[in-house]
């Protein structure tokens, strides 16, 4: 059996299982970790699709940066508590599941109609990547998509500034008595005296 | 024989559906956000699969951009969640219902 | 054509109108000057009227017509109505009466209303009335006439309800307006038919071509419709019910509007439209019949009234019946002279009654008067003259008027009319005698009567002047059906065809005997003290009360028409409007509210619900697309 098939049929179920586990677990930290596992499997999928560059980027950016950020925030907000299981909204869960299944059915039909369930990838891809996938991607990125590239860099700067502004703590002068009162009440004090 | 491309697309579809269900079912804002990330990944997978099918690296480049933007979005989104938490001491989205009848 | 003063025709109605406007705006601040300028306005109108009429008379009889076109009032397609003033013998007579008697009454009113703080408004309305009345009689077409017609109705309403703080006055004003409205509306239909048939409302055009345009039946219809208006305005049966109640207004109003002028508008209208009425013989017969019925009916009612003004009110209705009788017999000259004489003596009687009421400190009840001739000599003398004139004592104006009428009836072989007219004359003299004797003779029956006093000069001077008219009008103007006035009017109204009948001497003798006998009977019962009038009345019950209450016509109208209408109004107001219509409208509102109340539950505020619905929509849409493809 071809290696591709084996790899696919090993990692695809793992990816799905990780996603399902992410939904079902009651601890947020576990959910984040399951998501990391899912991302890793996706990265392998990229590899199978001759996208070596993206494989690396996926691991570095998604698993390595984004999820770490998530974990920071989870632990910052102290939300490592266990989530409540009851659902207050009427029919939310059953409908969500039904609609999800319906969605999958529709997508399957669309794929069958559009692509065909047994279409294989054409052979020509290797030619494009004579020098390697990264070089090929670079060639396309810095030539045809140069402008979006620059725009994206601006976007990143804006996002960083926005995050700093949004997460800023407000500073005001408080008396020691207020601080003592808050501490006594058990609330974490998020103010500090002005110096 | 390599795997048919359709299977990748199907995998992406299933992951996308799971992402949506996660958005709808969870009450914790962070878990909802993580489900959204799952959806984004499914879309990226679709893009790369089509790039392979159509012999066009543009799909991979678009997936790359998608990842970058997703990163920026996660940064801002988490900052928002943090500031909401500071006001309300909770990240339960069901509690945010001022626009109720 | 007439000479230099012709162009001044418009001044005659303009003067009272101008002063009326002045009084409307600044009358309150003018104090007693409001009355003075009002009187001067009408007197000046009278002077101008005299000048204009003299001018008219100076022309030969066939050319006595002056039309002044003021401006184009309505121009619409083929239909045009101008503001045309027409002066001919008929309108000349009317304007002299209106402004002449009117200025005397204005003078009287200055004294009568001296204590009233709202007299500015009073004189404004009074002048406005004179303006509208003048427009009515000077109109050269039916629409301008109708303008005046409605205007005098309005002023009558305003003046009857002048003391509006008392509810019965307001009710009386409403009754007058609504009752005449019935006639007015039918008259308007008549005008519409005229427009339909003739394409114009101009008098000259209509009367000139009526013979060739109208069939007898069409003329009958039009005449009867116009007659309906006249019946309302002149308080004939069946629309007479408003006039007795209209006595709620101040006495000068009763004198001017409900004796001398407005109520004669109906007579004027029929005379003016005589061409149409003659074309339909039936209409004239109807006029005659109504006249006879009204005369007798009202005379019986006048006999039983306790309120001095109500006696005079029913008397007016009765006398108007006489005028209608004359018109019904085509004796228009006789009718007009009757109108002139009636204006003099009836206005005098009303003003005198006002004087009596004034002296009695606002008590109008005959039962509480008595012996006033000693306290109010001038009033007594003048009122007696007027009463005798109306009763038909020879040489006085009323005698010539009534006698001419009965003579016409006799000479045109209308024996029934003659007999009934004579009976009515008897009743007339009887109730007048009753009024005189109860008021001025015998012992004073109340404190007010004991302490009565004469009115100030400004009030008895007009009485004196009118008395002169009541005495001398006949001798001056007309002593027989073919007299001066009839001749004067002939170019406009035609002559009355008279046959031969009883000798004049016989007629006069009968008339005098009737009048004297009635007065003697009245003296016996009410003046001499030999009979107790109140005991006599009790023996005549229940007819006496019935007569006093107008033979229950008011009650009949109330039961048959007013109450059902009120019930219907209550039905529409309380049931249809409140429950059905409001219910429907409120129901719609209620439905909206309930739908919204249900609908707003969609806004749960929970983001996840919205997301679910969003996703459901996506799935559905994708399904559609998939199925289509």
mmCIF file of N, CA, C and O in Angstrom, chain A residues 87-134:
data_model
loop_
_atom_site.group_PDB
_atom_site.id
_atom_site.type_symbol
_atom_site.label_atom_id
_atom_site.label_comp_id
_atom_site.label_asym_id
_atom_site.label_seq_id
_atom_site.Cartn_x
_atom_site.Cartn_y
_atom_site.Cartn_z
ATOM 1 N N UNK A 87 -27.478 22.897 29.594
ATOM 2 C CA UNK A 87 -27.763 23.792 28.470
ATOM 3 C C UNK A 87 -29.100 24.491 28.716
ATOM 4 O O UNK A 87 -30.130 23.834 28.857
ATOM 5 N N UNK A 88 -29.048 25.803 28.776
ATOM 6 C CA UNK A 88 -30.284 26.515 29.092
ATOM 7 C C UNK A 88 -31.087 26.866 27.856
ATOM 8 O O UNK A 88 -32.282 27.063 27.917
ATOM 9 N N UNK A 89 -30.415 26.992 26.745
ATOM 10 C CA UNK A 89 -31.145 27.413 25.551
ATOM 11 C C UNK A 89 -31.897 26.237 24.954
ATOM 12 O O UNK A 89 -31.371 25.128 24.865
ATOM 13 N N UNK A 90 -33.109 26.519 24.573
ATOM 14 C CA UNK A 90 -34.009 25.471 24.118
ATOM 15 C C UNK A 90 -33.517 24.827 22.825
ATOM 16 O O UNK A 90 -33.258 25.505 21.840
ATOM 17 N N UNK A 91 -33.362 23.555 22.816
ATOM 18 C CA UNK A 91 -33.039 22.794 21.610
ATOM 19 C C UNK A 91 -31.689 23.139 20.997
ATOM 20 O O UNK A 91 -31.420 22.773 19.865
ATOM 21 N N UNK A 92 -30.845 23.834 21.751
ATOM 22 C CA UNK A 92 -29.605 24.290 21.146
ATOM 23 C C UNK A 92 -28.765 23.096 20.707
ATOM 24 O O UNK A 92 -28.306 23.033 19.566
ATOM 25 N N UNK A 93 -28.569 22.155 21.612
ATOM 26 C CA UNK A 93 -27.676 21.036 21.285
ATOM 27 C C UNK A 93 -28.218 20.134 20.202
ATOM 28 O O UNK A 93 -27.522 19.857 19.216
ATOM 29 N N UNK A 94 -29.429 19.676 20.350
ATOM 30 C CA UNK A 94 -29.927 18.760 19.303
ATOM 31 C C UNK A 94 -29.895 19.415 17.918
ATOM 32 O O UNK A 94 -29.447 18.820 16.949
ATOM 33 N N UNK A 95 -30.356 20.669 17.883
ATOM 34 C CA UNK A 95 -30.380 21.345 16.592
ATOM 35 C C UNK A 95 -28.983 21.509 16.026
ATOM 36 O O UNK A 95 -28.744 21.323 14.828
ATOM 37 N N UNK A 96 -28.043 21.849 16.903
ATOM 38 C CA UNK A 96 -26.678 22.045 16.421
ATOM 39 C C UNK A 96 -26.157 20.753 15.798
ATOM 40 O O UNK A 96 -25.554 20.767 14.713
ATOM 41 N N UNK A 97 -26.407 19.651 16.465
ATOM 42 C CA UNK A 97 -25.889 18.370 15.956
ATOM 43 C C UNK A 97 -26.562 17.995 14.649
ATOM 44 O O UNK A 97 -25.915 17.588 13.676
ATOM 45 N N UNK A 98 -27.881 18.193 14.628
ATOM 46 C CA UNK A 98 -28.615 17.858 13.397
ATOM 47 C C UNK A 98 -28.119 18.698 12.228
ATOM 48 O O UNK A 98 -27.850 18.202 11.125
ATOM 49 N N UNK A 99 -27.980 19.966 12.516
ATOM 50 C CA UNK A 99 -27.532 20.860 11.432
ATOM 51 C C UNK A 99 -26.116 20.514 11.008
ATOM 52 O O UNK A 99 -25.768 20.567 9.827
ATOM 53 N N UNK A 100 -25.289 20.145 11.981
ATOM 54 C CA UNK A 100 -23.936 19.778 11.627
ATOM 55 C C UNK A 100 -23.902 18.564 10.698
ATOM 56 O O UNK A 100 -23.197 18.552 9.680
ATOM 57 N N UNK A 101 -24.716 17.596 11.038
ATOM 58 C CA UNK A 101 -24.757 16.402 10.180
ATOM 59 C C UNK A 101 -25.277 16.779 8.795
ATOM 60 O O UNK A 101 -24.717 16.357 7.765
ATOM 61 N N UNK A 102 -26.305 17.599 8.802
ATOM 62 C CA UNK A 102 -26.841 18.041 7.518
ATOM 63 C C UNK A 102 -25.790 18.750 6.692
ATOM 64 O O UNK A 102 -25.668 18.559 5.478
ATOM 65 N N UNK A 103 -25.028 19.557 7.376
ATOM 66 C CA UNK A 103 -23.976 20.287 6.675
ATOM 67 C C UNK A 103 -22.984 19.343 6.036
ATOM 68 O O UNK A 103 -22.576 19.510 4.879
ATOM 69 N N UNK A 104 -22.579 18.343 6.772
ATOM 70 C CA UNK A 104 -21.606 17.391 6.239
ATOM 71 C C UNK A 104 -22.174 16.684 5.013
ATOM 72 O O UNK A 104 -21.483 16.485 3.999
ATOM 73 N N UNK A 105 -23.451 16.326 5.108
ATOM 74 C CA UNK A 105 -24.080 15.661 3.960
ATOM 75 C C UNK A 105 -24.040 16.568 2.742
ATOM 76 O O UNK A 105 -23.691 16.150 1.623
ATOM 77 N N UNK A 106 -24.363 17.819 2.986
ATOM 78 C CA UNK A 106 -24.365 18.748 1.847
ATOM 79 C C UNK A 106 -22.985 18.895 1.257
ATOM 80 O O UNK A 106 -22.799 18.927 0.036
ATOM 81 N N UNK A 107 -21.992 19.014 2.125
ATOM 82 C CA UNK A 107 -20.628 19.173 1.617
ATOM 83 C C UNK A 107 -20.222 17.949 0.808
ATOM 84 O O UNK A 107 -19.601 18.060 -0.256
ATOM 85 N N UNK A 108 -20.596 16.803 1.311
ATOM 86 C CA UNK A 108 -20.250 15.576 0.574
ATOM 87 C C UNK A 108 -20.874 15.591 -0.812
ATOM 88 O O UNK A 108 -20.212 15.315 -1.820
ATOM 89 N N UNK A 109 -22.122 15.971 -0.838
ATOM 90 C CA UNK A 109 -22.785 16.012 -2.140
ATOM 91 C C UNK A 109 -22.102 17.015 -3.044
ATOM 92 O O UNK A 109 -21.886 16.755 -4.232
ATOM 93 N N UNK A 110 -21.714 18.143 -2.449
ATOM 94 C CA UNK A 110 -21.053 19.170 -3.261
ATOM 95 C C UNK A 110 -19.728 18.671 -3.797
ATOM 96 O O UNK A 110 -19.383 18.873 -4.971
ATOM 97 N N UNK A 111 -19.002 17.986 -2.941
ATOM 98 C CA UNK A 111 -17.694 17.481 -3.386
ATOM 99 C C UNK A 111 -17.883 16.452 -4.489
ATOM 100 O O UNK A 111 -17.197 16.486 -5.522
ATOM 101 N N UNK A 112 -18.858 15.580 -4.264
ATOM 102 C CA UNK A 112 -19.065 14.561 -5.282
ATOM 103 C C UNK A 112 -19.453 15.183 -6.601
ATOM 104 O O UNK A 112 -18.997 14.815 -7.658
ATOM 105 N N UNK A 113 -20.282 16.221 -6.498
ATOM 106 C CA UNK A 113 -20.705 16.844 -7.745
ATOM 107 C C UNK A 113 -19.581 17.653 -8.359
ATOM 108 O O UNK A 113 -19.423 17.688 -9.576
ATOM 109 N N UNK A 114 -18.819 18.342 -7.510
ATOM 110 C CA UNK A 114 -17.828 19.252 -8.068
ATOM 111 C C UNK A 114 -16.526 18.584 -8.479
ATOM 112 O O UNK A 114 -16.039 18.783 -9.583
ATOM 113 N N UNK A 115 -16.014 17.796 -7.567
ATOM 114 C CA UNK A 115 -14.663 17.258 -7.817
ATOM 115 C C UNK A 115 -14.711 15.786 -8.242
ATOM 116 O O UNK A 115 -13.965 15.347 -9.088
ATOM 117 N N UNK A 116 -15.630 15.079 -7.582
ATOM 118 C CA UNK A 116 -15.642 13.633 -7.880
ATOM 119 C C UNK A 116 -14.883 12.902 -6.801
ATOM 120 O O UNK A 116 -13.775 13.306 -6.416
ATOM 121 N N UNK A 117 -15.477 11.859 -6.293
ATOM 122 C CA UNK A 117 -14.932 11.242 -5.088
ATOM 123 C C UNK A 117 -13.630 10.471 -5.313
ATOM 124 O O UNK A 117 -12.928 10.121 -4.395
ATOM 125 N N UNK A 118 -13.360 10.200 -6.541
ATOM 126 C CA UNK A 118 -12.141 9.408 -6.701
ATOM 127 C C UNK A 118 -11.114 10.075 -7.610
ATOM 128 O O UNK A 118 -10.238 9.437 -8.174
ATOM 129 N N UNK A 119 -11.263 11.411 -7.670
ATOM 130 C CA UNK A 119 -10.272 12.102 -8.502
ATOM 131 C C UNK A 119 -8.922 12.149 -7.798
ATOM 132 O O UNK A 119 -8.862 12.498 -6.611
ATOM 133 N N UNK A 120 -7.919 11.853 -8.510
ATOM 134 C CA UNK A 120 -6.590 11.941 -7.923
ATOM 135 C C UNK A 120 -5.923 13.225 -8.333
ATOM 136 O O UNK A 120 -6.287 13.852 -9.315
ATOM 137 N N UNK A 121 -4.952 13.571 -7.563
ATOM 138 C CA UNK A 121 -4.210 14.787 -7.921
ATOM 139 C C UNK A 121 -3.456 14.557 -9.219
ATOM 140 O O UNK A 121 -2.880 13.488 -9.420
ATOM 141 N N UNK A 122 -3.429 15.549 -10.071
ATOM 142 C CA UNK A 122 -2.639 15.409 -11.308
ATOM 143 C C UNK A 122 -1.148 15.361 -10.996
ATOM 144 O O UNK A 122 -0.717 15.724 -9.904
ATOM 145 N N UNK A 123 -0.386 14.927 -11.970
ATOM 146 C CA UNK A 123 1.027 14.659 -11.675
ATOM 147 C C UNK A 123 1.895 15.881 -11.792
ATOM 148 O O UNK A 123 3.046 15.866 -11.389
ATOM 149 N N UNK A 124 1.443 16.953 -12.308
ATOM 150 C CA UNK A 124 2.345 18.019 -12.686
ATOM 151 C C UNK A 124 2.922 18.823 -11.559
ATOM 152 O O UNK A 124 3.799 19.651 -11.759
ATOM 153 N N UNK A 125 2.485 18.623 -10.338
ATOM 154 C CA UNK A 125 2.865 19.510 -9.258
ATOM 155 C C UNK A 125 4.365 19.499 -8.987
ATOM 156 O O UNK A 125 4.962 20.510 -8.682
ATOM 157 N N UNK A 126 4.948 18.327 -9.128
ATOM 158 C CA UNK A 126 6.379 18.252 -8.818
ATOM 159 C C UNK A 126 7.199 19.166 -9.699
ATOM 160 O O UNK A 126 8.202 19.721 -9.263
ATOM 161 N N UNK A 127 6.747 19.312 -10.941
ATOM 162 C CA UNK A 127 7.506 20.183 -11.842
ATOM 163 C C UNK A 127 7.631 21.571 -11.278
ATOM 164 O O UNK A 127 8.666 22.215 -11.365
ATOM 165 N N UNK A 128 6.539 22.076 -10.663
ATOM 166 C CA UNK A 128 6.558 23.440 -10.136
ATOM 167 C C UNK A 128 7.581 23.595 -9.037
ATOM 168 O O UNK A 128 8.128 24.648 -8.824
ATOM 169 N N UNK A 129 7.753 22.517 -8.337
ATOM 170 C CA UNK A 129 8.589 22.678 -7.150
ATOM 171 C C UNK A 129 9.968 22.054 -7.378
ATOM 172 O O UNK A 129 10.463 21.310 -6.556
ATOM 173 N N UNK A 130 10.515 22.407 -8.530
ATOM 174 C CA UNK A 130 11.834 21.857 -8.839
ATOM 175 C C UNK A 130 12.816 22.165 -7.743
ATOM 176 O O UNK A 130 13.567 21.333 -7.274
ATOM 177 N N UNK A 131 12.758 23.448 -7.305
ATOM 178 C CA UNK A 131 13.783 23.827 -6.330
ATOM 179 C C UNK A 131 13.314 23.581 -4.913
ATOM 180 O O UNK A 131 14.033 23.871 -3.967
ATOM 181 N N UNK A 132 12.125 23.098 -4.777
ATOM 182 C CA UNK A 132 11.609 22.894 -3.412
ATOM 183 C C UNK A 132 10.359 23.738 -3.215
ATOM 184 O O UNK A 132 10.162 24.783 -3.852
ATOM 185 N N UNK A 133 9.528 23.285 -2.311
ATOM 186 C CA UNK A 133 8.223 23.961 -2.103
ATOM 187 C C UNK A 133 8.402 25.373 -1.582
ATOM 188 O O UNK A 133 7.736 26.313 -2.003
ATOM 189 N N UNK A 134 9.296 25.558 -0.635
ATOM 190 C CA UNK A 134 9.478 26.886 -0.058
ATOM 191 C C UNK A 134 9.876 27.898 -1.129
ATOM 192 O O UNK A 134 9.337 29.006 -1.195
#
